């Protein structure tokens, strides 16, 4: 088993993350957002369901217990 590609992927992601973090903090130009923009962003982000919740809901419906999937979704939402 060749694990070298996994290390290369990890290295690439780590380097890009470090670059994005450092370049964002070096510019000194921060954009301040209005409350309306933040609310719109939060609303749009909330429309995208969590992949884990989709999986659990689908699994619960297939197994015939949709109540368990809904309970899981409510629990996840409460945690956020």
PDB file of N, CA and C in Angstrom:
ATOM      1  N   UNK A   1       0.842  -1.179   0.000  1.00  0.00           N
ATOM      2  CA  UNK A   1       0.000   0.000   0.000  1.00  0.00           C
ATOM      3  C   UNK A   1       0.888   1.243   0.000  1.00  0.00           C
ATOM      4  N   UNK A   2       0.612   2.127  -0.908  1.00  0.00           N
ATOM      5  CA  UNK A   2       1.400   3.341  -1.040  1.00  0.00           C
ATOM      6  C   UNK A   2       0.661   4.490  -0.344  1.00  0.00           C
ATOM      7  N   UNK A   3       1.217   4.998   0.741  1.00  0.00           N
ATOM      8  CA  UNK A   3       0.562   6.082   1.482  1.00  0.00           C
ATOM      9  C   UNK A   3       1.130   7.449   1.124  1.00  0.00           C
ATOM     10  N   UNK A   4       2.078   7.486   0.188  1.00  0.00           N
ATOM     11  CA  UNK A   4       2.688   8.753  -0.192  1.00  0.00           C
ATOM     12  C   UNK A   4       1.674   9.770  -0.732  1.00  0.00           C
ATOM     13  N   UNK A   5       0.711   9.386  -1.582  1.00  0.00           N
ATOM     14  CA  UNK A   5      -0.255  10.388  -2.062  1.00  0.00           C
ATOM     15  C   UNK A   5      -1.054  11.044  -0.935  1.00  0.00           C
ATOM     16  N   UNK A   6      -1.319  10.300   0.137  1.00  0.00           N
ATOM     17  CA  UNK A   6      -2.051  10.874   1.253  1.00  0.00           C
ATOM     18  C   UNK A   6      -1.234  11.974   1.934  1.00  0.00           C
ATOM     19  N   UNK A   7       0.053  11.745   2.094  1.00  0.00           N
ATOM     20  CA  UNK A   7       0.913  12.755   2.690  1.00  0.00           C
ATOM     21  C   UNK A   7       1.047  13.972   1.781  1.00  0.00           C
ATOM     22  N   UNK A   8       1.100  13.739   0.473  1.00  0.00           N
ATOM     23  CA  UNK A   8       1.188  14.858  -0.464  1.00  0.00           C
ATOM     24  C   UNK A   8      -0.080  15.700  -0.414  1.00  0.00           C
ATOM     25  N   UNK A   9      -1.235  15.068  -0.325  1.00  0.00           N
ATOM     26  CA  UNK A   9      -2.493  15.801  -0.225  1.00  0.00           C
ATOM     27  C   UNK A   9      -2.535  16.599   1.064  1.00  0.00           C
ATOM     28  N   UNK A  10      -2.149  15.975   2.166  1.00  0.00           N
ATOM     29  CA  UNK A  10      -2.133  16.664   3.455  1.00  0.00           C
ATOM     30  C   UNK A  10      -1.185  17.851   3.418  1.00  0.00           C
ATOM     31  N   UNK A  11      -0.019  17.659   2.809  1.00  0.00           N
ATOM     32  CA  UNK A  11       0.965  18.734   2.699  1.00  0.00           C
ATOM     33  C   UNK A  11       0.417  19.885   1.860  1.00  0.00           C
ATOM     34  N   UNK A  12      -0.238  19.567   0.758  1.00  0.00           N
ATOM     35  CA  UNK A  12      -0.806  20.604  -0.105  1.00  0.00           C
ATOM     36  C   UNK A  12      -1.882  21.396   0.619  1.00  0.00           C
ATOM     37  N   UNK A  13      -2.774  20.715   1.297  1.00  0.00           N
ATOM     38  CA  UNK A  13      -3.843  21.390   2.029  1.00  0.00           C
ATOM     39  C   UNK A  13      -3.264  22.252   3.148  1.00  0.00           C
ATOM     40  N   UNK A  14      -2.271  21.747   3.846  1.00  0.00           N
ATOM     41  CA  UNK A  14      -1.648  22.494   4.931  1.00  0.00           C
ATOM     42  C   UNK A  14      -0.971  23.758   4.405  1.00  0.00           C
ATOM     43  N   UNK A  15      -0.242  23.629   3.308  1.00  0.00           N
ATOM     44  CA  UNK A  15       0.441  24.795   2.737  1.00  0.00           C
ATOM     45  C   UNK A  15      -0.553  25.844   2.242  1.00  0.00           C
ATOM     46  N   UNK A  16      -1.616  25.407   1.570  1.00  0.00           N
ATOM     47  CA  UNK A  16      -2.606  26.361   1.074  1.00  0.00           C
ATOM     48  C   UNK A  16      -3.329  27.039   2.228  1.00  0.00           C
ATOM     49  N   UNK A  17      -3.640  26.295   3.269  1.00  0.00           N
ATOM     50  CA  UNK A  17      -4.303  26.895   4.429  1.00  0.00           C
ATOM     51  C   UNK A  17      -3.409  27.936   5.089  1.00  0.00           C
ATOM     52  N   UNK A  18      -2.137  27.630   5.211  1.00  0.00           N
ATOM     53  CA  UNK A  18      -1.203  28.585   5.804  1.00  0.00           C
ATOM     54  C   UNK A  18      -1.078  29.831   4.939  1.00  0.00           C
ATOM     55  N   UNK A  19      -1.069  29.644   3.608  1.00  0.00           N
ATOM     56  CA  UNK A  19      -0.961  30.789   2.708  1.00  0.00           C
ATOM     57  C   UNK A  19      -2.198  31.676   2.802  1.00  0.00           C
ATOM     58  N   UNK A  20      -3.378  31.087   2.811  1.00  0.00           N
ATOM     59  CA  UNK A  20      -4.608  31.868   2.886  1.00  0.00           C
ATOM     60  C   UNK A  20      -4.672  32.632   4.208  1.00  0.00           C
ATOM     61  N   UNK A  21      -4.299  31.977   5.295  1.00  0.00           N
ATOM     62  CA  UNK A  21      -4.324  32.624   6.596  1.00  0.00           C
ATOM     63  C   UNK A  21      -3.327  33.775   6.656  1.00  0.00           C
ATOM     64  N   UNK A  22      -2.128  33.547   6.178  1.00  0.00           N
ATOM     65  CA  UNK A  22      -1.114  34.597   6.256  1.00  0.00           C
ATOM     66  C   UNK A  22      -1.416  35.744   5.297  1.00  0.00           C
ATOM     67  N   UNK A  23      -1.894  35.458   4.103  1.00  0.00           N
ATOM     68  CA  UNK A  23      -2.181  36.538   3.157  1.00  0.00           C
ATOM     69  C   UNK A  23      -3.381  37.361   3.616  1.00  0.00           C
ATOM     70  N   UNK A  24      -4.317  36.758   4.272  1.00  0.00           N
ATOM     71  CA  UNK A  24      -5.464  37.501   4.774  1.00  0.00           C
ATOM     72  C   UNK A  24      -5.109  38.407   5.933  1.00  0.00           C
ATOM     73  N   UNK A  25      -4.149  37.992   6.742  1.00  0.00           N
ATOM     74  CA  UNK A  25      -3.782  38.804   7.901  1.00  0.00           C
ATOM     75  C   UNK A  25      -2.735  39.866   7.551  1.00  0.00           C
ATOM     76  N   UNK A  26      -2.027  39.726   6.417  1.00  0.00           N
ATOM     77  CA  UNK A  26      -0.991  40.680   6.043  1.00  0.00           C
ATOM     78  C   UNK A  26      -1.527  41.933   5.378  1.00  0.00           C
ATOM     79  N   UNK A  27      -2.635  41.836   4.691  1.00  0.00           N
ATOM     80  CA  UNK A  27      -3.097  42.973   3.903  1.00  0.00           C
ATOM     81  C   UNK A  27      -3.524  44.139   4.774  1.00  0.00           C
ATOM     82  N   UNK A  28      -4.113  43.874   5.919  1.00  0.00           N
ATOM     83  CA  UNK A  28      -4.561  44.939   6.800  1.00  0.00           C
ATOM     84  C   UNK A  28      -5.836  45.599   6.316  1.00  0.00           C
ATOM     85  N   UNK A  29      -6.372  45.139   5.207  1.00  0.00           N
ATOM     86  CA  UNK A  29      -7.609  45.695   4.666  1.00  0.00           C
ATOM     87  C   UNK A  29      -8.764  44.766   5.030  1.00  0.00           C
ATOM     88  N   UNK A  30      -9.436  45.092   6.081  1.00  0.00           N
ATOM     89  CA  UNK A  30     -10.579  44.296   6.494  1.00  0.00           C
ATOM     90  C   UNK A  30     -11.851  44.971   6.027  1.00  0.00           C
ATOM     91  N   UNK A  31     -12.729  44.193   5.457  1.00  0.00           N
ATOM     92  CA  UNK A  31     -14.004  44.746   5.030  1.00  0.00           C
ATOM     93  C   UNK A  31     -15.015  44.523   6.130  1.00  0.00           C
ATOM     94  N   UNK A  32     -15.705  45.559   6.496  1.00  0.00           N
ATOM     95  CA  UNK A  32     -16.726  45.447   7.523  1.00  0.00           C
ATOM     96  C   UNK A  32     -18.073  45.282   6.851  1.00  0.00           C
ATOM     97  N   UNK A  33     -18.810  44.288   7.297  1.00  0.00           N
ATOM     98  CA  UNK A  33     -20.086  43.964   6.689  1.00  0.00           C
ATOM     99  C   UNK A  33     -21.227  44.543   7.510  1.00  0.00           C
ATOM    100  N   UNK A  34     -22.301  44.901   6.811  1.00  0.00           N
ATOM    101  CA  UNK A  34     -23.501  45.382   7.481  1.00  0.00           C
ATOM    102  C   UNK A  34     -24.254  44.210   8.091  1.00  0.00           C
ATOM    103  N   UNK A  35     -25.161  44.517   9.001  1.00  0.00           N
ATOM    104  CA  UNK A  35     -25.967  43.475   9.636  1.00  0.00           C
ATOM    105  C   UNK A  35     -26.841  42.762   8.612  1.00  0.00           C
ATOM    106  N   UNK A  36     -27.307  43.509   7.594  1.00  0.00           N
ATOM    107  CA  UNK A  36     -28.162  42.892   6.578  1.00  0.00           C
ATOM    108  C   UNK A  36     -27.385  41.851   5.769  1.00  0.00           C
ATOM    109  N   UNK A  37     -26.127  42.160   5.465  1.00  0.00           N
ATOM    110  CA  UNK A  37     -25.318  41.204   4.713  1.00  0.00           C
ATOM    111  C   UNK A  37     -25.058  39.946   5.529  1.00  0.00           C
ATOM    112  N   UNK A  38     -24.825  40.123   6.825  1.00  0.00           N
ATOM    113  CA  UNK A  38     -24.603  38.968   7.687  1.00  0.00           C
ATOM    114  C   UNK A  38     -25.842  38.104   7.806  1.00  0.00           C
ATOM    115  N   UNK A  39     -26.993  38.731   7.907  1.00  0.00           N
ATOM    116  CA  UNK A  39     -28.241  37.980   8.002  1.00  0.00           C
ATOM    117  C   UNK A  39     -28.513  37.233   6.700  1.00  0.00           C
ATOM    118  N   UNK A  40     -28.246  37.879   5.569  1.00  0.00           N
ATOM    119  CA  UNK A  40     -28.457  37.225   4.277  1.00  0.00           C
ATOM    120  C   UNK A  40     -27.510  36.038   4.113  1.00  0.00           C
ATOM    121  N   UNK A  41     -26.260  36.215   4.521  1.00  0.00           N
ATOM    122  CA  UNK A  41     -25.298  35.107   4.442  1.00  0.00           C
ATOM    123  C   UNK A  41     -25.718  33.950   5.339  1.00  0.00           C
ATOM    124  N   UNK A  42     -26.153  34.261   6.547  1.00  0.00           N
ATOM    125  CA  UNK A  42     -26.605  33.213   7.462  1.00  0.00           C
ATOM    126  C   UNK A  42     -27.817  32.469   6.919  1.00  0.00           C
ATOM    127  N   UNK A  43     -28.739  33.205   6.304  1.00  0.00           N
ATOM    128  CA  UNK A  43     -29.920  32.566   5.725  1.00  0.00           C
ATOM    129  C   UNK A  43     -29.528  31.644   4.584  1.00  0.00           C
ATOM    130  N   UNK A  44     -28.653  32.116   3.688  1.00  0.00           N
ATOM    131  CA  UNK A  44     -28.243  31.299   2.547  1.00  0.00           C
ATOM    132  C   UNK A  44     -27.436  30.079   2.988  1.00  0.00           C
ATOM    133  N   UNK A  45     -26.586  30.250   3.985  1.00  0.00           N
ATOM    134  CA  UNK A  45     -25.807  29.110   4.480  1.00  0.00           C
ATOM    135  C   UNK A  45     -26.714  28.089   5.145  1.00  0.00           C
ATOM    136  N   UNK A  46     -27.785  28.558   5.772  1.00  0.00           N
ATOM    137  CA  UNK A  46     -28.727  27.650   6.421  1.00  0.00           C
ATOM    138  C   UNK A  46     -29.532  26.824   5.441  1.00  0.00           C
ATOM    139  N   UNK A  47     -29.598  27.268   4.187  1.00  0.00           N
ATOM    140  CA  UNK A  47     -30.330  26.506   3.182  1.00  0.00           C
ATOM    141  C   UNK A  47     -29.565  25.270   2.721  1.00  0.00           C
ATOM    142  N   UNK A  48     -28.272  25.247   2.969  1.00  0.00           N
ATOM    143  CA  UNK A  48     -27.447  24.099   2.565  1.00  0.00           C
ATOM    144  C   UNK A  48     -27.451  23.082   3.701  1.00  0.00           C
ATOM    145  N   UNK A  49     -28.052  21.926   3.483  1.00  0.00           N
ATOM    146  CA  UNK A  49     -28.128  20.951   4.576  1.00  0.00           C
ATOM    147  C   UNK A  49     -26.784  20.267   4.832  1.00  0.00           C
ATOM    148  N   UNK A  50     -26.613  19.855   6.051  1.00  0.00           N
ATOM    149  CA  UNK A  50     -25.406  19.137   6.450  1.00  0.00           C
ATOM    150  C   UNK A  50     -25.418  17.748   5.806  1.00  0.00           C
ATOM    151  N   UNK A  51     -24.316  17.319   5.202  1.00  0.00           N
ATOM    152  CA  UNK A  51     -24.286  15.988   4.586  1.00  0.00           C
ATOM    153  C   UNK A  51     -24.578  14.862   5.580  1.00  0.00           C
ATOM    154  N   UNK A  52     -24.113  15.006   6.808  1.00  0.00           N
ATOM    155  CA  UNK A  52     -24.392  13.971   7.803  1.00  0.00           C
ATOM    156  C   UNK A  52     -25.879  13.896   8.100  1.00  0.00           C
ATOM    157  N   UNK A  53     -26.537  15.054   8.191  1.00  0.00           N
ATOM    158  CA  UNK A  53     -27.969  15.061   8.449  1.00  0.00           C
ATOM    159  C   UNK A  53     -28.724  14.442   7.280  1.00  0.00           C
ATOM    160  N   UNK A  54     -28.303  14.737   6.057  1.00  0.00           N
ATOM    161  CA  UNK A  54     -28.934  14.112   4.897  1.00  0.00           C
ATOM    162  C   UNK A  54     -28.790  12.601   4.940  1.00  0.00           C
ATOM    163  N   UNK A  55     -27.606  12.128   5.281  1.00  0.00           N
ATOM    164  CA  UNK A  55     -27.372  10.692   5.361  1.00  0.00           C
ATOM    165  C   UNK A  55     -28.243  10.052   6.430  1.00  0.00           C
ATOM    166  N   UNK A  56     -28.275  10.659   7.613  1.00  0.00           N
ATOM    167  CA  UNK A  56     -29.052  10.088   8.716  1.00  0.00           C
ATOM    168  C   UNK A  56     -30.543  10.113   8.398  1.00  0.00           C
ATOM    169  N   UNK A  57     -31.020  11.213   7.805  1.00  0.00           N
ATOM    170  CA  UNK A  57     -32.436  11.288   7.446  1.00  0.00           C
ATOM    171  C   UNK A  57     -32.798  10.227   6.408  1.00  0.00           C
ATOM    172  N   UNK A  58     -31.946  10.057   5.392  1.00  0.00           N
ATOM    173  CA  UNK A  58     -32.197   9.040   4.371  1.00  0.00           C
ATOM    174  C   UNK A  58     -32.177   7.647   4.981  1.00  0.00           C
ATOM    175  N   UNK A  59     -31.218   7.380   5.836  1.00  0.00           N
ATOM    176  CA  UNK A  59     -31.116   6.078   6.499  1.00  0.00           C
ATOM    177  C   UNK A  59     -32.342   5.823   7.372  1.00  0.00           C
ATOM    178  N   UNK A  60     -32.778   6.846   8.105  1.00  0.00           N
ATOM    179  CA  UNK A  60     -33.935   6.678   8.981  1.00  0.00           C
ATOM    180  C   UNK A  60     -35.207   6.415   8.175  1.00  0.00           C
ATOM    181  N   UNK A  61     -35.353   7.107   7.051  1.00  0.00           N
ATOM    182  CA  UNK A  61     -36.546   6.896   6.224  1.00  0.00           C
ATOM    183  C   UNK A  61     -36.538   5.494   5.605  1.00  0.00           C
ATOM    184  N   UNK A  62     -35.370   5.056   5.146  1.00  0.00           N
ATOM    185  CA  UNK A  62     -35.261   3.719   4.566  1.00  0.00           C
ATOM    186  C   UNK A  62     -35.575   2.649   5.613  1.00  0.00           C
ATOM    187  N   UNK A  63     -35.132   2.876   6.835  1.00  0.00           N
ATOM    188  CA  UNK A  63     -35.379   1.909   7.915  1.00  0.00           C
ATOM    189  C   UNK A  63     -36.798   2.007   8.477  1.00  0.00           C
ATOM    190  N   UNK A  64     -37.554   3.032   8.070  1.00  0.00           N
ATOM    191  CA  UNK A  64     -38.936   3.154   8.505  1.00  0.00           C
ATOM    192  C   UNK A  64     -39.132   3.893   9.815  1.00  0.00           C
ATOM    193  N   UNK A  65     -38.112   4.648  10.241  1.00  0.00           N
ATOM    194  CA  UNK A  65     -38.231   5.428  11.477  1.00  0.00           C
ATOM    195  C   UNK A  65     -37.849   6.889  11.209  1.00  0.00           C
ATOM    196  N   UNK A  66     -38.684   7.617  10.478  1.00  0.00           N
ATOM    197  CA  UNK A  66     -38.337   9.002  10.174  1.00  0.00           C
ATOM    198  C   UNK A  66     -38.279   9.885  11.423  1.00  0.00           C
ATOM    199  N   UNK A  67     -38.944   9.459  12.489  1.00  0.00           N
ATOM    200  CA  UNK A  67     -38.891  10.236  13.736  1.00  0.00           C
ATOM    201  C   UNK A  67     -37.464  10.308  14.278  1.00  0.00           C
ATOM    202  N   UNK A  68     -36.725   9.235  14.127  1.00  0.00           N
ATOM    203  CA  UNK A  68     -35.334   9.221  14.599  1.00  0.00           C
ATOM    204  C   UNK A  68     -34.491  10.204  13.789  1.00  0.00           C
ATOM    205  N   UNK A  69     -34.724  10.280  12.483  1.00  0.00           N
ATOM    206  CA  UNK A  69     -33.989  11.229  11.650  1.00  0.00           C
ATOM    207  C   UNK A  69     -34.323  12.665  12.003  1.00  0.00           C
ATOM    208  N   UNK A  70     -35.597  12.932  12.255  1.00  0.00           N
ATOM    209  CA  UNK A  70     -36.003  14.285  12.636  1.00  0.00           C
ATOM    210  C   UNK A  70     -35.421  14.648  13.992  1.00  0.00           C
ATOM    211  N   UNK A  71     -35.430  13.698  14.918  1.00  0.00           N
ATOM    212  CA  UNK A  71     -34.841  13.955  16.242  1.00  0.00           C
ATOM    213  C   UNK A  71     -33.351  14.261  16.114  1.00  0.00           C
ATOM    214  N   UNK A  72     -32.675  13.542  15.232  1.00  0.00           N
ATOM    215  CA  UNK A  72     -31.252  13.796  15.014  1.00  0.00           C
ATOM    216  C   UNK A  72     -31.034  15.196  14.432  1.00  0.00           C
ATOM    217  N   UNK A  73     -31.862  15.568  13.444  1.00  0.00           N
ATOM    218  CA  UNK A  73     -31.733  16.888  12.818  1.00  0.00           C
ATOM    219  C   UNK A  73     -31.977  18.005  13.833  1.00  0.00           C
ATOM    220  N   UNK A  74     -32.972  17.824  14.690  1.00  0.00           N
ATOM    221  CA  UNK A  74     -33.254  18.833  15.721  1.00  0.00           C
ATOM    222  C   UNK A  74     -32.099  18.926  16.708  1.00  0.00           C
ATOM    223  N   UNK A  75     -31.542  17.787  17.067  1.00  0.00           N
ATOM    224  CA  UNK A  75     -30.409  17.773  17.978  1.00  0.00           C
ATOM    225  C   UNK A  75     -29.193  18.468  17.365  1.00  0.00           C
ATOM    226  N   UNK A  76     -28.954  18.216  16.086  1.00  0.00           N
ATOM    227  CA  UNK A  76     -27.835  18.886  15.395  1.00  0.00           C
ATOM    228  C   UNK A  76     -28.074  20.393  15.334  1.00  0.00           C
ATOM    229  N   UNK A  77     -29.313  20.788  15.048  1.00  0.00           N
ATOM    230  CA  UNK A  77     -29.622  22.210  14.972  1.00  0.00           C
ATOM    231  C   UNK A  77     -29.467  22.881  16.332  1.00  0.00           C
ATOM    232  N   UNK A  78     -29.849  22.197  17.392  1.00  0.00           N
ATOM    233  CA  UNK A  78     -29.703  22.755  18.731  1.00  0.00           C
ATOM    234  C   UNK A  78     -28.230  22.914  19.102  1.00  0.00           C
ATOM    235  N   UNK A  79     -27.398  22.010  18.616  1.00  0.00           N
ATOM    236  CA  UNK A  79     -25.967  22.087  18.899  1.00  0.00           C
ATOM    237  C   UNK A  79     -25.288  23.241  18.198  1.00  0.00           C
ATOM    238  N   UNK A  80     -25.839  23.660  17.086  1.00  0.00           N
ATOM    239  CA  UNK A  80     -25.254  24.775  16.323  1.00  0.00           C
ATOM    240  C   UNK A  80     -25.706  26.053  16.958  1.00  0.00           C
TER     241      UNK A  80
END
